[in-house]
Tab-separated table of C-alpha atoms and ligand atoms in Angstrom:
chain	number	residue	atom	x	y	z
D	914	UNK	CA	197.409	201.345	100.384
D	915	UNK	CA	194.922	198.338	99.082
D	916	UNK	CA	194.469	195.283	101.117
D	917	UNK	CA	193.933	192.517	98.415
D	918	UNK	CA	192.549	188.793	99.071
D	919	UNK	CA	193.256	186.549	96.556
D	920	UNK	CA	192.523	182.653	96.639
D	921	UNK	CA	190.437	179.661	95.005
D	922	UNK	CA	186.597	179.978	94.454
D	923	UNK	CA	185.606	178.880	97.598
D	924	UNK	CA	188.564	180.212	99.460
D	925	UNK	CA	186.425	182.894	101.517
D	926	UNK	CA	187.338	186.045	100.087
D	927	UNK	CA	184.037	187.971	99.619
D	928	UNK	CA	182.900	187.022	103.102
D	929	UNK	CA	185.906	188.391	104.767
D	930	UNK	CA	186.598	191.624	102.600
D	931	UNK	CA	183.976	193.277	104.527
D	932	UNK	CA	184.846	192.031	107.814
D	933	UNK	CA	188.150	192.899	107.349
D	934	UNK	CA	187.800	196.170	105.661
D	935	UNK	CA	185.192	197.416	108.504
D	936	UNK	CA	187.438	196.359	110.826
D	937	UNK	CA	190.377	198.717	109.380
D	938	UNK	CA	187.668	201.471	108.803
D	939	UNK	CA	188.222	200.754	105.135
D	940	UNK	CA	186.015	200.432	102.039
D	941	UNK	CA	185.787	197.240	100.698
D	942	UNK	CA	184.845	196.023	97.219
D	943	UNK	CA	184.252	192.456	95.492
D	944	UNK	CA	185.768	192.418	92.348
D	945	UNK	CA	183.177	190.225	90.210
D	946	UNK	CA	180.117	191.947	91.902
D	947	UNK	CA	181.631	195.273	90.338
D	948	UNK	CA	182.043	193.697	86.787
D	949	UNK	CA	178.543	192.185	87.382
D	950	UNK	CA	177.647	195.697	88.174
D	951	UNK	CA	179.566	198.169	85.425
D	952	UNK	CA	178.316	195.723	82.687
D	953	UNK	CA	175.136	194.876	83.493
D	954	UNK	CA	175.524	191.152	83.606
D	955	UNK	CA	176.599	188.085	85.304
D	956	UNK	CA	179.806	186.734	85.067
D	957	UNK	CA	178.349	183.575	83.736
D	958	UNK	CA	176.810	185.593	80.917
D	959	UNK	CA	180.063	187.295	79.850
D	960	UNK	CA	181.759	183.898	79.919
D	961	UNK	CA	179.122	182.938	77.411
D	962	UNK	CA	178.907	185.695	75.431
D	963	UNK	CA	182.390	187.330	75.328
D	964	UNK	CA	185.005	184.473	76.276
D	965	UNK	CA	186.812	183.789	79.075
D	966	UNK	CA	190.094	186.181	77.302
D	967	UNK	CA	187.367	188.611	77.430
D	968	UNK	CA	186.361	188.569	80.754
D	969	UNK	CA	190.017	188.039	82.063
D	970	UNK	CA	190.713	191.993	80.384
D	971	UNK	CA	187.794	193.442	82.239
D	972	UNK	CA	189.092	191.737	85.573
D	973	UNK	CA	192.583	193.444	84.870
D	974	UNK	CA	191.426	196.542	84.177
D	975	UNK	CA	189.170	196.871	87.102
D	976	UNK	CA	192.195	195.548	89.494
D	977	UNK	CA	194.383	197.870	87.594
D	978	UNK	CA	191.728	200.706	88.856
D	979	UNK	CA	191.190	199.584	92.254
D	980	UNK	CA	195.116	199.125	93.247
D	981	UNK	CA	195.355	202.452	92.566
D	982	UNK	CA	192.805	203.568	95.451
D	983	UNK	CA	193.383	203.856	98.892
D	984	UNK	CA	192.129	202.505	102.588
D	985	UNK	CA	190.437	199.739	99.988
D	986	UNK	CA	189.999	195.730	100.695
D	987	UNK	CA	189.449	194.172	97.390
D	988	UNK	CA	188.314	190.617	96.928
D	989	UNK	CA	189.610	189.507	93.604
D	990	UNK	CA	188.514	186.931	91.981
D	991	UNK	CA	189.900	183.586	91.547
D	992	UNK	CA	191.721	183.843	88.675
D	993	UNK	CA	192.930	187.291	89.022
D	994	UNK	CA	196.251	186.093	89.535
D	995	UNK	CA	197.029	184.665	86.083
D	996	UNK	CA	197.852	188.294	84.801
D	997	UNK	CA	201.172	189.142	85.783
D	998	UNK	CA	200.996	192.580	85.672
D	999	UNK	CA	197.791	191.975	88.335
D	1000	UNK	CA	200.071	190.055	90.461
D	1001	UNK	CA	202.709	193.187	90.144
D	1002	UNK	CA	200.247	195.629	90.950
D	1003	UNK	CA	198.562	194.454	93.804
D	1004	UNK	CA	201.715	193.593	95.653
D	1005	UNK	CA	203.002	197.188	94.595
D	1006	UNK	CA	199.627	198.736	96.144
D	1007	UNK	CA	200.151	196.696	99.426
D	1008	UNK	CA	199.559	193.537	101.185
D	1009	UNK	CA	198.111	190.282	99.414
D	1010	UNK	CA	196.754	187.861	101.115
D	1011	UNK	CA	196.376	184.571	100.078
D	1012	UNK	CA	193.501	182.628	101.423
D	1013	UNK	CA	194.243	179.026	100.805
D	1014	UNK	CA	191.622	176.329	101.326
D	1015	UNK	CA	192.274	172.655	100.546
D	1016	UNK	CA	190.625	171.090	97.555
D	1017	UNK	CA	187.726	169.438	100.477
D	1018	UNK	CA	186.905	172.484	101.623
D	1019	UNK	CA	187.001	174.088	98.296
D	1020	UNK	CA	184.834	171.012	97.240
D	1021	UNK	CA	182.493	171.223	99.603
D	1022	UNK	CA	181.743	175.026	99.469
D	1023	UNK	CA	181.437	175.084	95.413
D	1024	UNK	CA	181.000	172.034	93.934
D	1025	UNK	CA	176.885	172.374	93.962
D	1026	UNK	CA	177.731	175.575	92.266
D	1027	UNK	CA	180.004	174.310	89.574
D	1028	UNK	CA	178.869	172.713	86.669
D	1029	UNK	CA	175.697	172.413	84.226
D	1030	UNK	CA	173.407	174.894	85.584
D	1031	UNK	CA	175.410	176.098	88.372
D	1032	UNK	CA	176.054	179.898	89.343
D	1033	UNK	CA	180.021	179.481	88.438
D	1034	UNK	CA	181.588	179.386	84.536
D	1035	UNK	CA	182.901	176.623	83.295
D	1036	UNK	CA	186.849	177.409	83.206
D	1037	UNK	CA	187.794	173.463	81.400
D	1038	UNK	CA	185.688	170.958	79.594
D	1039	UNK	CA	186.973	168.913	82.494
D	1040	UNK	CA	184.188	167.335	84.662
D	1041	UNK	CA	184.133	170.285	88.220
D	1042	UNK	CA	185.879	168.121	90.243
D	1043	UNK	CA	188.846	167.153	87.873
D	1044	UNK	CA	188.543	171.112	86.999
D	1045	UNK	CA	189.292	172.283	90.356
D	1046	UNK	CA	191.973	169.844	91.037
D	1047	UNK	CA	193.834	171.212	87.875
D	1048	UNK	CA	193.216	174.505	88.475
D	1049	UNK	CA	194.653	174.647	92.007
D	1050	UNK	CA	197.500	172.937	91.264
D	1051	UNK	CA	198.119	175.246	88.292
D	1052	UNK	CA	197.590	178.283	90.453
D	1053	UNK	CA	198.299	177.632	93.628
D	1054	UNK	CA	202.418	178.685	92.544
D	1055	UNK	CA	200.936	182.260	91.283
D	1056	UNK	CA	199.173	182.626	94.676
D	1057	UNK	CA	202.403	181.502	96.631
D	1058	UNK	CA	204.260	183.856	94.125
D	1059	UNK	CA	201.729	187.153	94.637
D	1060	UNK	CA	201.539	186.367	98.198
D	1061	UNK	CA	203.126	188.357	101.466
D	1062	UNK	CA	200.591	186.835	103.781
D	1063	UNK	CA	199.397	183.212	103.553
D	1064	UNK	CA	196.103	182.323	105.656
D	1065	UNK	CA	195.013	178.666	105.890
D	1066	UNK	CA	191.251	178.306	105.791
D	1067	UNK	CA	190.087	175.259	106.615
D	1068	UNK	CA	187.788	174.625	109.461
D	1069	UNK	CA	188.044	178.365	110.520
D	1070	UNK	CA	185.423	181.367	111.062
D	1071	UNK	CA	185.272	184.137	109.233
D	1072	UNK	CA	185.953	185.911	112.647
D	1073	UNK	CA	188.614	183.532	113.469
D	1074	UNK	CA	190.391	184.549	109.800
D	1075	UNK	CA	190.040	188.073	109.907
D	1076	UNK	CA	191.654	188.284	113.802
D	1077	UNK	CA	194.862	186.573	112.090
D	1078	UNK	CA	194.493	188.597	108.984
D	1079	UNK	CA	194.778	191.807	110.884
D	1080	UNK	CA	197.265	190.622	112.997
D	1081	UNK	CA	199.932	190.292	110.635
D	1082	UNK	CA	198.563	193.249	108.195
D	1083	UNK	CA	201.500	195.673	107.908
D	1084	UNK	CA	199.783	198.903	108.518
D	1085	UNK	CA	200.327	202.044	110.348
D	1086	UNK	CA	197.865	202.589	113.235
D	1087	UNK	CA	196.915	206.056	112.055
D	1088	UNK	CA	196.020	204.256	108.726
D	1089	UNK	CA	193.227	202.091	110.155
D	1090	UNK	CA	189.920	203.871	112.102
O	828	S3P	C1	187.102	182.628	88.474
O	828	S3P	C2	186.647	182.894	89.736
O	828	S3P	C3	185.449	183.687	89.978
O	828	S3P	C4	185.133	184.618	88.805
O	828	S3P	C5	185.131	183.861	87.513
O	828	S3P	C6	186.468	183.159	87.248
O	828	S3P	C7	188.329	181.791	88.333
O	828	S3P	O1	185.620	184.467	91.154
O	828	S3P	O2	186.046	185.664	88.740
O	828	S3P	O3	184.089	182.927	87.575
O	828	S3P	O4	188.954	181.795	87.258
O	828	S3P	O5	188.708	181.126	89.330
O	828	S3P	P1	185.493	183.882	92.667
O	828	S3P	O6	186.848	183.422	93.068
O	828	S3P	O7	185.059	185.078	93.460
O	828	S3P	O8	184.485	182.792	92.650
């Protein structure tokens, strides 16, 4: 079974896959650091270089890969959930859990980062803020749909998240540490 956070940039998911996952005894593993990693470059660099269809086929195949381990939290990335057969996979591996933040929160976590110069890819030739808003209303219906748990972010500690997280996690206790 595969634990797998999915949510906006912003949303929280690499800072509570490892909470959560040491929590459960589990591994844990952030999807675009192991991209970064396997090809030897950032994401903004494949972006650049390869195309965003490019980069979308690495992120499937490495999900693909990873739903198929076990005792595993995986923090995709944002836009994991725009393949369908992503979507399928990680709710056939287990739970998905759908860290939802509002667009303020979201805002105020990423926007430095978005933008000329900033760490995150372009994904529109939208200005950030316009980006994000049409993003999460464009994907915030795949999240719903991928979803079995839905965790609201805003205003809340890591700690705070990963208590309710665990709560409702659907797991055996001889499966956890
Ligand atoms: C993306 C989100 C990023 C990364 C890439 C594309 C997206 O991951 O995969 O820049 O389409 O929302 P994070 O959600 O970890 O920032």
């Amino acid at each position: 079974m595969v634990v797998t956070l999915i949510g906006f940039r912003g949303a929280g998911k690499s800072s509570v896959a490892p909470r959560l996952a040491a929590r459960l005894g589990w591994d844990w593993i952030d999807a675009d650091a192991e991209l970064t990693r396997r090809l030897g470059r950032s994401i903004p660099d494949i972006f650049a270089r390869e195309g965003e269809a490019a980069f979308r086929r690495y992120e499937a195949d490495l999900l693909a890969e990873l739903c198929s381990r076990d005792r595993l939290v995986i923090a995709a990335g944002g836009g994991a959930v725009l393949n369908a057969e992503t979507r399928r996979r990680a709710q056939a591996a287990g739970p998905v859990v759908w860290l939802r933040a509002s667009i303020e929160t979201i805002w105020s976590r990423i926007g430095h980062d978005l933008g000329v110069g900033g760490g995150r890819p372009a994904l529109t030739s939208l200005d950030p803020r316009a980006e994000v808003e049409l993003l999460l209303t464009q994907r915030e219906p795949l999240y719903a749909e991928a979803a079995s748990i839905v965790v609201e972010t805003d205003d809340r500690s890591v700690d705070d998240l990963v208590r309710t997280i665990a709560d409702q996690l659907p797991i055996p206790p001889e499966m956890t540490a």
